Short mmCIF file of C-alpha atoms in Angstrom, two decimals:
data_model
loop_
_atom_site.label_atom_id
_atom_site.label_comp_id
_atom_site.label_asym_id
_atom_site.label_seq_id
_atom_site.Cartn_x
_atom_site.Cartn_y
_atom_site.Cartn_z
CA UNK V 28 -0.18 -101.38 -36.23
CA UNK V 29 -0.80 -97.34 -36.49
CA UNK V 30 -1.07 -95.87 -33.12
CA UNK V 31 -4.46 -93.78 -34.14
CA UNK V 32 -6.31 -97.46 -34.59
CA UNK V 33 -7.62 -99.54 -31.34
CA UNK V 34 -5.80 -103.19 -30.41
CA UNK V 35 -7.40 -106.24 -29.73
CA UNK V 36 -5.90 -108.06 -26.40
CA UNK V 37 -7.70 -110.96 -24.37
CA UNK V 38 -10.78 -110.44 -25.94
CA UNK V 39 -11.21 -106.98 -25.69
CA UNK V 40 -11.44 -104.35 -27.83
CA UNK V 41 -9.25 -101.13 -26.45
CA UNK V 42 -9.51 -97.65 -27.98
CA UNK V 43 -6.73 -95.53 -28.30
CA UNK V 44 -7.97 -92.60 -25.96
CA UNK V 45 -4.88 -90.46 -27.10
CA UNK V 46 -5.51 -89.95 -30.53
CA UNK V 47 -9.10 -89.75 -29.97
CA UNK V 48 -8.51 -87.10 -27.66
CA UNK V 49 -6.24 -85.08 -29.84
CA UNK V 50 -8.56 -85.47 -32.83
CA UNK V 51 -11.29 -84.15 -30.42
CA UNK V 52 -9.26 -80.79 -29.19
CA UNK V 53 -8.02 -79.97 -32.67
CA UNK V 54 -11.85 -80.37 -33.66
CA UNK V 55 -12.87 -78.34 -30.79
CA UNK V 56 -10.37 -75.56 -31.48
CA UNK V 57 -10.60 -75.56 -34.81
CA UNK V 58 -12.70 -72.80 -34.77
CA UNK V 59 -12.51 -68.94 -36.79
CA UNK V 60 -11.86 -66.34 -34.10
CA UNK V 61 -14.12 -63.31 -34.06
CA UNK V 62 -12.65 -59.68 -35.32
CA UNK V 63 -12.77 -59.07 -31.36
CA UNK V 64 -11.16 -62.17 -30.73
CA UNK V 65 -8.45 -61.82 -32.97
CA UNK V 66 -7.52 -57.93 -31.97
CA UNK V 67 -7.27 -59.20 -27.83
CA UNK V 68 -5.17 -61.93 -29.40
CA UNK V 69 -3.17 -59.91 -31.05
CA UNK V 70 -2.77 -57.11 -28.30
CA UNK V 71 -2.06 -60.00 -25.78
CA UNK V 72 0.78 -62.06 -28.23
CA UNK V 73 3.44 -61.23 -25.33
CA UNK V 74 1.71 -63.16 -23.08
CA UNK V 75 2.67 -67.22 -22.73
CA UNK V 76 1.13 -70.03 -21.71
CA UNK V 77 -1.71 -68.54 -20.43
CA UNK V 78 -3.20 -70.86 -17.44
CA UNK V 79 -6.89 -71.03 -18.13
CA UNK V 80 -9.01 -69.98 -15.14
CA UNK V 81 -12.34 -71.02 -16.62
CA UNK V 82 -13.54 -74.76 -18.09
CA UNK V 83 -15.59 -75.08 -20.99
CA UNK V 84 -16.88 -78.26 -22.12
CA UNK V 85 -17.79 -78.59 -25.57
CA UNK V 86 -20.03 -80.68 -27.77
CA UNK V 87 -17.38 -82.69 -29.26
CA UNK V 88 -15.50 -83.46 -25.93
CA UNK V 89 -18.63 -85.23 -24.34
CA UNK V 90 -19.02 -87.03 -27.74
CA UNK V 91 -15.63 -88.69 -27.08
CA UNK V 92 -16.25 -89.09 -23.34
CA UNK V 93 -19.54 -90.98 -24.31
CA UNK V 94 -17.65 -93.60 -27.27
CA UNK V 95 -14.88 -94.18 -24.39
CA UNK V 96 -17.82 -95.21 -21.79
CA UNK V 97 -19.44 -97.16 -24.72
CA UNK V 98 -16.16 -98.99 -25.15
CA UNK V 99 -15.80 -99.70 -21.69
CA UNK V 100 -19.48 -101.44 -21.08
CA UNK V 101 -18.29 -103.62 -24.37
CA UNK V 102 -15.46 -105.27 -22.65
CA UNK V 103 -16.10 -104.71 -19.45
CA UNK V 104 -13.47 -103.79 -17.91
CA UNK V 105 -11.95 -100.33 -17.36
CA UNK V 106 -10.54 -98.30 -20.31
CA UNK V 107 -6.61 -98.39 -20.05
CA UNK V 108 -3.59 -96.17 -22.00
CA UNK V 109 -0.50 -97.57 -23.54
CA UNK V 110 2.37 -96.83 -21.55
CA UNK V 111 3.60 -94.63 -24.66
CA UNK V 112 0.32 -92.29 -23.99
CA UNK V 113 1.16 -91.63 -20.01
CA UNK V 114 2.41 -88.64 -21.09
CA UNK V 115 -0.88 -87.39 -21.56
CA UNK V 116 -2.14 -87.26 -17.90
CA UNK V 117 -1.90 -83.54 -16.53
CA UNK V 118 -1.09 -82.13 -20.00
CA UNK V 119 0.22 -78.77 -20.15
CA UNK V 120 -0.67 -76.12 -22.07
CA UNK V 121 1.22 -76.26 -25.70
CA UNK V 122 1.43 -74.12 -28.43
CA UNK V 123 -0.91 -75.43 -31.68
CA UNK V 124 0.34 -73.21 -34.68
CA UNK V 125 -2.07 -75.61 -36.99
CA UNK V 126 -4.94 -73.24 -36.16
CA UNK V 127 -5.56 -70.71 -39.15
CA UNK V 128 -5.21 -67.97 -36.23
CA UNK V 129 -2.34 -69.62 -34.61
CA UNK V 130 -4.51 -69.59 -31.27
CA UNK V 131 -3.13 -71.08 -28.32
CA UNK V 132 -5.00 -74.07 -26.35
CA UNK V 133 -4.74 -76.31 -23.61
CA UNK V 134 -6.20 -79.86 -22.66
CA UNK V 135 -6.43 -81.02 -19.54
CA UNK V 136 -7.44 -84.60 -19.80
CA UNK V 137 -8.26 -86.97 -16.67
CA UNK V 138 -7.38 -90.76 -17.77
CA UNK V 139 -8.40 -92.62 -14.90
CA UNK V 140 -11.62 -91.14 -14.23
CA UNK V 141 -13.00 -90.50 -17.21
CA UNK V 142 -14.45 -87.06 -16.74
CA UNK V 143 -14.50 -84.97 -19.93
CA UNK V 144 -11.32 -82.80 -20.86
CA UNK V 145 -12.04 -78.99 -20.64
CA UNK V 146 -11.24 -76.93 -23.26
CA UNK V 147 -9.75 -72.72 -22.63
CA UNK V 148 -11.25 -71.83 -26.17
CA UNK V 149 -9.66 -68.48 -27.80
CA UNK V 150 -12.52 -66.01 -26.57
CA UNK V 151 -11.77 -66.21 -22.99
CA UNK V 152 -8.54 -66.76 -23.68
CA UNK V 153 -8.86 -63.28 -24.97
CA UNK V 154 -10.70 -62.29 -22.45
CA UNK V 155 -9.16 -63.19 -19.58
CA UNK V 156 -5.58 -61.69 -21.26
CA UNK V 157 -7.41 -58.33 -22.44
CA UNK V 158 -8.65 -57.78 -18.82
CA UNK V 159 -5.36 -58.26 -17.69
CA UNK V 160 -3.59 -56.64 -19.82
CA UNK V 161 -5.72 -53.34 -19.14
CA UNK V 162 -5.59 -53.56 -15.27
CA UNK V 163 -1.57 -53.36 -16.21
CA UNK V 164 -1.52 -50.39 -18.45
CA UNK V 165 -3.50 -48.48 -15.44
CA UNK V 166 -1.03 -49.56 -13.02
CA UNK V 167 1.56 -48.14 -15.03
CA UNK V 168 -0.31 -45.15 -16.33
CA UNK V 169 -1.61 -43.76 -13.09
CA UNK V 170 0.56 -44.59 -10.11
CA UNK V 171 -0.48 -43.94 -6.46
CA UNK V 172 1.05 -40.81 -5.40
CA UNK V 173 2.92 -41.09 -2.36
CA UNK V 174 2.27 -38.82 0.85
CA UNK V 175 5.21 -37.22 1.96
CA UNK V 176 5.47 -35.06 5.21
CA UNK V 177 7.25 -31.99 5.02
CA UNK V 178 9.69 -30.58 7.55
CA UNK V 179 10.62 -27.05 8.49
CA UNK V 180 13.31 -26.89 6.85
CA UNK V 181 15.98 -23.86 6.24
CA UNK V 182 15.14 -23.10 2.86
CA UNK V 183 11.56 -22.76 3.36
CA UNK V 184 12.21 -20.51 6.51
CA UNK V 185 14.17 -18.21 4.68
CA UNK V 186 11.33 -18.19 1.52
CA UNK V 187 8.54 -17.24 4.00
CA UNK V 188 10.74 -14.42 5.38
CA UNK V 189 11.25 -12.92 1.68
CA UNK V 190 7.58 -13.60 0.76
CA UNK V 191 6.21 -11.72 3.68
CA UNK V 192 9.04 -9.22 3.00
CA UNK V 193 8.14 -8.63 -0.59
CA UNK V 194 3.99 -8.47 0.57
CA UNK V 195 4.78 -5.38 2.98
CA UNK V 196 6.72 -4.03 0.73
CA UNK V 197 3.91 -3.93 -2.12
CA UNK V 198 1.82 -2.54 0.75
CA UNK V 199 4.28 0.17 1.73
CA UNK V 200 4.11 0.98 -1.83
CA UNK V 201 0.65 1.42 -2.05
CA UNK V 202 -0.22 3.46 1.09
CA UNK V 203 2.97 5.84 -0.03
CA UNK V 204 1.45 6.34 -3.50
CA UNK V 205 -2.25 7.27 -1.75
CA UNK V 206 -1.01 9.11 0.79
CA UNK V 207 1.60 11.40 -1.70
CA UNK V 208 -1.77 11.29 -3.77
CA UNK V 209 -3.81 12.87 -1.02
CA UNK V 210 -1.29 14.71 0.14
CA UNK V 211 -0.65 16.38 -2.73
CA UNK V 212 -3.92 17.97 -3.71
CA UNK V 213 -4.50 19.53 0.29
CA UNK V 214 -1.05 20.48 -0.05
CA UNK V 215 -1.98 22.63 -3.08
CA UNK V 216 -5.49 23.60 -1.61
CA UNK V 217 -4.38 25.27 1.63
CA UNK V 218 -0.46 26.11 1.15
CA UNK V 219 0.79 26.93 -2.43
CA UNK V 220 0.76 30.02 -3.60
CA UNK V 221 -2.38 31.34 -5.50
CA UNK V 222 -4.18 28.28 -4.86
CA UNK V 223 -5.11 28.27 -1.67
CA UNK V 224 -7.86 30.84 -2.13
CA UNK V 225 -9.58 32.54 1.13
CA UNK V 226 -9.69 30.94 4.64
CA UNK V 227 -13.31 30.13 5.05
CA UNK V 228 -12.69 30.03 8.67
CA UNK V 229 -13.00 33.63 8.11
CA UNK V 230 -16.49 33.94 6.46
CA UNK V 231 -18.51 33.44 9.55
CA UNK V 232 -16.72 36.86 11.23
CA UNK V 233 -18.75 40.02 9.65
CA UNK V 234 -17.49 43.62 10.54
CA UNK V 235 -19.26 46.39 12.07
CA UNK V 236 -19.62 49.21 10.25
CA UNK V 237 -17.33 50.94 13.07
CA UNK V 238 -14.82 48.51 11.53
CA UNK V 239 -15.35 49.25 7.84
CA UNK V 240 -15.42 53.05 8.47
CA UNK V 241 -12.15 52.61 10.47
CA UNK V 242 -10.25 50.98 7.55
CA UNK V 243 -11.60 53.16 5.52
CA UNK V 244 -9.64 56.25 7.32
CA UNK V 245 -6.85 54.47 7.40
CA UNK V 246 -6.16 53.63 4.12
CA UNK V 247 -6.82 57.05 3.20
CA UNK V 248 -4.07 57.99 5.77
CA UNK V 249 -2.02 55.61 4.32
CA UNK V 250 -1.97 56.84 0.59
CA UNK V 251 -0.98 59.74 1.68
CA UNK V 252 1.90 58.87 4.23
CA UNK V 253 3.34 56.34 0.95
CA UNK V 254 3.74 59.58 -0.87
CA UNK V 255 5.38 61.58 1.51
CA UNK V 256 8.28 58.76 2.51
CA UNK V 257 10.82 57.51 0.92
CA UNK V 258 10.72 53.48 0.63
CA UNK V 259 13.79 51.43 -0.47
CA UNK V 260 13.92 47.94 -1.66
CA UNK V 261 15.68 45.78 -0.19
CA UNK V 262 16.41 42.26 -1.31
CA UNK V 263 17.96 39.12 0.22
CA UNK V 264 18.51 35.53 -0.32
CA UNK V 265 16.73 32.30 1.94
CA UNK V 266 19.09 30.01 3.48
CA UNK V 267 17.13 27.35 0.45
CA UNK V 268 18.26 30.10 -2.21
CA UNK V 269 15.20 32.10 -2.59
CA UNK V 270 14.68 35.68 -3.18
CA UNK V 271 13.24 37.41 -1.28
CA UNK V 272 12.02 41.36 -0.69
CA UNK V 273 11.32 43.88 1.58
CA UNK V 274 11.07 47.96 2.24
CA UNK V 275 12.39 50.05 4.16
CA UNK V 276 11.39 53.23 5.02
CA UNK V 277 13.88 55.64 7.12
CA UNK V 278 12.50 57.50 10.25
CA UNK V 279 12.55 61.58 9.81
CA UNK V 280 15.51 62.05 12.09
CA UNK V 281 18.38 59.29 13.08
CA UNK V 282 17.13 56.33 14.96
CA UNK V 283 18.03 53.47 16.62
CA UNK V 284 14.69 51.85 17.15
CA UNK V 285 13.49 49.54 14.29
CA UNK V 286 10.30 47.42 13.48
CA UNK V 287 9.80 44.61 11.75
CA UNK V 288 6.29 44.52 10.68
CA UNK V 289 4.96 40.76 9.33
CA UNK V 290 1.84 40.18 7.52
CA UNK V 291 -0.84 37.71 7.70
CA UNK V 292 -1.25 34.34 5.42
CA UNK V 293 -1.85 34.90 1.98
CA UNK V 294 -0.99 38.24 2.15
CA UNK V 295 1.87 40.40 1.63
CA UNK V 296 3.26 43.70 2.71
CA UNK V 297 0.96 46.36 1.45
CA UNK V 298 -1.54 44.85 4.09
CA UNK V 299 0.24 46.24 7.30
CA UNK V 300 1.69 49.33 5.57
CA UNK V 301 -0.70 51.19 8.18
CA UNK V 302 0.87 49.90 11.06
CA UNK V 303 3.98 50.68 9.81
CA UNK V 304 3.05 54.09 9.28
CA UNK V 305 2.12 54.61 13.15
CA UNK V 306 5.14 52.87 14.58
CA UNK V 307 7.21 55.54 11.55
CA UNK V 308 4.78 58.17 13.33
CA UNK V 309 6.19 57.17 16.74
CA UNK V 310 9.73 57.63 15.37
CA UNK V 311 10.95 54.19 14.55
CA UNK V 312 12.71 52.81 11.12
CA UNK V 313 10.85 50.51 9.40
CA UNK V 314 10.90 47.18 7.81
CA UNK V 315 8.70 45.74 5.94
CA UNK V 316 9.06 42.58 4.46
CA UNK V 317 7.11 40.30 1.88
CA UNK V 318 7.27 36.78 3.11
CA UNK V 319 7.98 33.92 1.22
CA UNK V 320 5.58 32.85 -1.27
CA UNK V 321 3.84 36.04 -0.77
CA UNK V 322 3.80 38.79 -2.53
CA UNK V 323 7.12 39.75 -4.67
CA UNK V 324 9.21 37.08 -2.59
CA UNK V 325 10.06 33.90 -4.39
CA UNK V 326 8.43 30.52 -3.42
CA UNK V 327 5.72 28.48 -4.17
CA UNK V 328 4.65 26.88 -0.56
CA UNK V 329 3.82 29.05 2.43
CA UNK V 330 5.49 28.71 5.84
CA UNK V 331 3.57 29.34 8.16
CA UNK V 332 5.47 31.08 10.22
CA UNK V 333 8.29 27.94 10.15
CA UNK V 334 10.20 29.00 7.18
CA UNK V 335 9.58 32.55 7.45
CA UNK V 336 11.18 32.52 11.49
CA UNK V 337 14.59 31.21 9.65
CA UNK V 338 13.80 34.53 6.93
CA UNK V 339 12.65 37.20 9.29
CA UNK V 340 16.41 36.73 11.30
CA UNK V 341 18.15 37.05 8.34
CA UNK V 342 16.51 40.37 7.74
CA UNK V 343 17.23 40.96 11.31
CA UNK V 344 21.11 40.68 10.66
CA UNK V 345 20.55 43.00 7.50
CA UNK V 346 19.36 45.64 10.02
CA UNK V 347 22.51 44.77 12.34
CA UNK V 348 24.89 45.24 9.65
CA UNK V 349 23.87 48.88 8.78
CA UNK V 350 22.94 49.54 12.57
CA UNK V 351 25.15 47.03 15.48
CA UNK V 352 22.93 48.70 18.10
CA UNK V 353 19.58 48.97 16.78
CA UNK V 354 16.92 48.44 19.33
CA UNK V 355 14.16 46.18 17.27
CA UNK V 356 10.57 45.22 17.63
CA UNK V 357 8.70 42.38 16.00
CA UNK V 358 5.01 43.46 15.09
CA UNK V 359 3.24 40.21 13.38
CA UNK V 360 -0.43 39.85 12.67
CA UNK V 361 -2.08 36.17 12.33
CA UNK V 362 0.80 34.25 10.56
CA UNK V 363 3.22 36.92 11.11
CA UNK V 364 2.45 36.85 14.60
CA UNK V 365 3.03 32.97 14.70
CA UNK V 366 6.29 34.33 12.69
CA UNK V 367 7.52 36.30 15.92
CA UNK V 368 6.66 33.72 18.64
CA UNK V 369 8.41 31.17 16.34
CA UNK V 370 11.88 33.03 16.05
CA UNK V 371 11.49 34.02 19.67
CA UNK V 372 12.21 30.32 20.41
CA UNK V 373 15.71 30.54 18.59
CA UNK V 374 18.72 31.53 19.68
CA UNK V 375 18.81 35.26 18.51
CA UNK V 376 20.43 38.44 19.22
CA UNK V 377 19.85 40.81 22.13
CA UNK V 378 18.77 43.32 20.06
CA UNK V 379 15.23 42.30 19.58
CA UNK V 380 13.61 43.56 22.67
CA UNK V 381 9.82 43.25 22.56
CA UNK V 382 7.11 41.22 19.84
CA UNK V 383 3.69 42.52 19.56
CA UNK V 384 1.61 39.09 18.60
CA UNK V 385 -2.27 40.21 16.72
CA UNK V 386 -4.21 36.98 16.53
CA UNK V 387 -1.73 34.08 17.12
CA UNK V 388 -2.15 30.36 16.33
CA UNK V 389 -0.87 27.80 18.56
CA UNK V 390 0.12 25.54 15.60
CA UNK V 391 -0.37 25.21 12.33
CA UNK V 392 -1.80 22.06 11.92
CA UNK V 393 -4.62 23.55 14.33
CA UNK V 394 -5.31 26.35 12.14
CA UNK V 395 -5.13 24.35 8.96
CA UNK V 396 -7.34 21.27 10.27
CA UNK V 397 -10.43 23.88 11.41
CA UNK V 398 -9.85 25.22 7.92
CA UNK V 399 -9.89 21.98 5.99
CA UNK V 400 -13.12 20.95 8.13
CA UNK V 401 -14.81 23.53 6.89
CA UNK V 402 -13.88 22.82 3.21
CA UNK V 403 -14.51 19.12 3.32
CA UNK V 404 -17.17 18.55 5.68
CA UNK V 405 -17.86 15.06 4.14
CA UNK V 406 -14.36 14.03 4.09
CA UNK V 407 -12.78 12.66 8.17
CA UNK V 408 -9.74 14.89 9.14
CA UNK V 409 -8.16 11.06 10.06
CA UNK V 410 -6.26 9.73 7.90
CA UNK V 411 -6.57 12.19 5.28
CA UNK V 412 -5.29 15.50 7.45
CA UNK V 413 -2.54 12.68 8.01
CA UNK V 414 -1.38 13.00 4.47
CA UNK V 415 -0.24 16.38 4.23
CA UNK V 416 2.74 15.81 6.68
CA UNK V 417 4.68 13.82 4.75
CA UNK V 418 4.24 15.50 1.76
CA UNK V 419 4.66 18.95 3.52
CA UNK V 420 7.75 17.42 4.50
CA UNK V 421 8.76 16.57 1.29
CA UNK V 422 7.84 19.86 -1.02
CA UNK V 423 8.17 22.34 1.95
CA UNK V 424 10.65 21.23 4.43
CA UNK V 425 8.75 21.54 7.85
CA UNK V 426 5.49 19.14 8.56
CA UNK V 427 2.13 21.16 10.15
CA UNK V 428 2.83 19.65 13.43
CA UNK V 429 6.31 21.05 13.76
CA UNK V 430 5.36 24.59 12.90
CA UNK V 431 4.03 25.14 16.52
CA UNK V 432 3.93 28.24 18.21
CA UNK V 433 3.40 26.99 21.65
CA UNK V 434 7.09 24.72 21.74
CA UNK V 435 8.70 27.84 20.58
CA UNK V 436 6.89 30.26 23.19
CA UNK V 437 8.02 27.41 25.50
CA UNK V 438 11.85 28.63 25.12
CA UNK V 439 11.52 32.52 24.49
CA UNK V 440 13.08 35.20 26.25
CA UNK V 441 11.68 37.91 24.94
CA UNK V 442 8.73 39.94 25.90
CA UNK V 443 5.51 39.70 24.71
CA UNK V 444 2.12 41.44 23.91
CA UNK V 445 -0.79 38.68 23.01
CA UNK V 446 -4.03 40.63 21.00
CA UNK V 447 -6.81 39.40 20.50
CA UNK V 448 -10.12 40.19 19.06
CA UNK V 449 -13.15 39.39 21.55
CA UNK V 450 -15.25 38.42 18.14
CA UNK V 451 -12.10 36.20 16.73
CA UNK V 452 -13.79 32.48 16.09
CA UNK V 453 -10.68 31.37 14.18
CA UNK V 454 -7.69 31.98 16.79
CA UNK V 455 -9.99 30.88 19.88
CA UNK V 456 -9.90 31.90 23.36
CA UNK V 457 -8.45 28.36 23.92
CA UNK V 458 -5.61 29.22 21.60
CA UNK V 459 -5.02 32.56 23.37
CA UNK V 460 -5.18 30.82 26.51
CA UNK V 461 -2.94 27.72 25.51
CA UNK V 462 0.07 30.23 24.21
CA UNK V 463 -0.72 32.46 27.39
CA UNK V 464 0.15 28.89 29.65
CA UNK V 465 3.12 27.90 27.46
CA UNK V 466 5.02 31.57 27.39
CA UNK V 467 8.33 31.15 29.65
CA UNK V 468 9.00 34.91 29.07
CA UNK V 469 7.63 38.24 30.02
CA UNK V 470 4.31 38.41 28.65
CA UNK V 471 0.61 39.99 28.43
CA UNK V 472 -2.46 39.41 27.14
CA UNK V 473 -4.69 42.44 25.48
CA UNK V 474 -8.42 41.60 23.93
CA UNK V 475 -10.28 43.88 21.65
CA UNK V 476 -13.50 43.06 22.74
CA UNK V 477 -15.42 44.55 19.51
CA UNK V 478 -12.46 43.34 17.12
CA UNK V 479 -12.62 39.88 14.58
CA UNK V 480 -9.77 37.93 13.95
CA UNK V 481 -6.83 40.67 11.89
CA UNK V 482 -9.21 43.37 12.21
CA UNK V 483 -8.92 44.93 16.20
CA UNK V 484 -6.56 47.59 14.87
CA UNK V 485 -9.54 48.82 13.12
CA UNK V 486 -12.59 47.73 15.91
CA UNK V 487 -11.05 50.31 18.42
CA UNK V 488 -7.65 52.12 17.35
CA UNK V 489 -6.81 54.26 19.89
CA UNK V 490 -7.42 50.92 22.68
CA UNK V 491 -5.12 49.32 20.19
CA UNK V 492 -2.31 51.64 19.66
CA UNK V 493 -2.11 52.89 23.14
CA UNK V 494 -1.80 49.25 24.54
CA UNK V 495 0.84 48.61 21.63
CA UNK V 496 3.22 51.74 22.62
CA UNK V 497 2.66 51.74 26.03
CA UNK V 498 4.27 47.75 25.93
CA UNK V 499 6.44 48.39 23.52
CA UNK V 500 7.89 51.33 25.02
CA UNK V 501 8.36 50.22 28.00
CA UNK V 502 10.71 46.94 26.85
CA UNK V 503 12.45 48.71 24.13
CA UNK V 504 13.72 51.98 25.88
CA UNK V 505 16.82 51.43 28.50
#
């Protein structure tokens, strides 16, 4: 007898539960997956054998259950399976390719109890494997960085060191190109030749008419002592190859006395021609020379009184070479007179035996700061005053702070006359006073009450000249 039909034994009538069962799954199954369905079936093929978490009981299953009950109150006794069918208790899932999808299912069918069989259809088979599947790719997609703790190690010693390195440099960099920037422009306001304009430090200082009238005579005087002399011009060449030139004028009979007369900043010879026409008066030779960057001497940036210290002792060994025992005098007026006191503080010949100082600075950067106040009131003299140094350094050899009278006077030996004019507001008494304190040789201190600052010589010239000779004299003759 076919398997698929029920027996008959002792009276009873027993239903194959197997078959039934089967028929009732591939019923149950037999069903046309959605579109959805079939793409998560298709994106989850890899997977096997599934284990269903969820139980779905369908129509068809509690259709069976009922007939097997039914069949059971008929005989009454307990439903039983052929040995053959004890295969069928805890089924496991297997693969049913008879499915026009080829979807996978899996029975779980209780014999001796009865209960219904639950049925993992294909949509939450698809489910449940499309979930999955998903929470996978994002695992693998996106893993959870790992915190690491990093040491001090060598390496990342050595790269600070280079990285702060390299920052200071860039900074360095920066403040060198401002500061040459800054630098630059006072450096050509206030100390390259035709540039630098009047000092306005001056403006405030009006003169008398005593004063005007004064010049006046004198440069009448003058005009007519240039055409009665003979001048000669001399030339010579800086230790930093430039050219420059001077006059001389000869004395009426021989001599062994000598000035060297020194004009003011941003001047040039032709403004102290009339003191060199008393001191030729008084019987001495005469010198005269342009400093550099002033009038026919080479150079573009003025010394004040630094470089020209270096330039007024060569022209001192000129004199030696044409006269061993010339007897010589140094007669400077504001930056000439800075000139003097600065050579004074070298080691120089015996021969120069007195300096006449009219209106010396202590220092350069003194004279220049008061100056560049008064051009740039708006502007703080720190840091930009700062700036010039280096480039002054640079362009003109010496910084402002260097060129300082008062270190020099500090070392000199030779004797000196300090003038002053009573009226002067740009050498100040404290000035006066400071270089007064600082002088280590022989020295004196003469005001012109009525005079300005380069102008006493004209305020009251007989005061002038007879304090002038009278010092002079007495250091120069043996």
């Amino acid at each position: 007898m076919d398997n698929n039909k029920g027996k008959l034994q002792g009276g009873a009538v027993e239903i194959d539960t197997s078959s039934a069962a089967r028929n009732a799954v591939d019923d149950a199954t037999r069903v046309v997956p959605t579109k959805s369905v079939a793409a998560a079936e298709k994106k989850a093929e890899p997977v096997k054998n599934v284990m269903p978490e969820k139980k779905v009981e369908s129509a068809k299953t509690q259709a069976m259950s009922t007939k097997t009950n039914a069949a059971k109150t008929v005989t009454g006794k307990p439903a039983s399976v052929e040995k053959k069918d004890e295969s069928v208790k805890n089924v496991t899932p297997e693969k049913k390719n008879d499915s026009p999808t080829g979807e996978r299912k899996m029975v779980d069918v209780k014999e001796t109890t009865g209960t219904p069989a639950y049925i993992s259809t294909p949509t939450d088979i698809g489910k449940k494997e499309t979930i999955k599947l998903e929470k996978e790719e994002v695992d693998d997609d996106m893993p959870t960085p790992i915190k690491r703790k990093e040491g001090i190690t060598v390496g990342s010693v050595i790269g600070g060191f280079f990285e702060v390195v390299w920052t200071v440099f860039k900074l360095a960099v920066l403040v060198s190109v401002v500061i040459a920037i800054a630098g630059f422009f006072l450096c050509r306001e206030m100390l390259i030749r035709g540039r630098n304009g009047n000092l306005k430090s001056l403006s405030d200082m009006h003169a008398t008419s005593t004063i005007l009238a004064n010049k006046d005579k004198e440069d009448t005087d003058v005009a007519g002592w240039l055409k009665r002399v003979k001048r000669e011009k001399l030339t010579l060449e800086s230790d930093d190859g430039k050219i420059l030139v001077a006059r001389k004028v000869m004395a009426e009979g021989e001599s062994d006395k000598w000035v060297v007369v020194l004009h003011g900043y941003n001047g040039s010879m032709e403004d102290i021609y009339d003191i060199a026409m008393h001191y030729y008066n008084e019987g001495f030779n005469v010198l005269m020379p342009d400093l550099r960057a002033s009038g026919e001497s080479e150079g573009s940036f003025i010394g004040m009184g630094w470089l020209d210290r270096l330039d007024v002792i060569n022209w001192i060994d000129v004199i030696l070479e044409e006269q061993p025992d010339a007897r010589i005098a140094i007669h400077g007026v504001d930056m000439g007179a800075d000139t003097a006191i600065m050579l004074s503080g070298e080691p120089i010949k015996d021969n120069i035996r007195v300096i006449v100082a009219d209106g010396a600075y202590t220092s350069a950067w003194d004279v220049l700061k008061k100056e560049f106040k008064l051009r740039h009131e708006k502007l703080p003299v720190f840091p930009v005053m700062e700036m010039v140094n280096p480039v002054a350094r640079i362009w003109g050899g010496y910084t402002l702070r260097e060129a300082s009278a008062v270190k020099q006077a500090e070392k000199s030996k030779v004797p000196t006359l300090l003038i002053r004019g009573g009226n002067d507001t740009y050498v100040t008494a404290e000035m006066t006073d400071k270089l007064n304190a600082s002088m280590a040789s022989i020295h004196k201190v003469d005001t012109i009450s009525s005079g300005n600052h380069d102008d006493s010589r004209y305020a009251d010239p007989d005061a002038y000249y007879k304090d002038t000779f009278d010092y002079v004299k007495a250091q120069i003759i043996d």
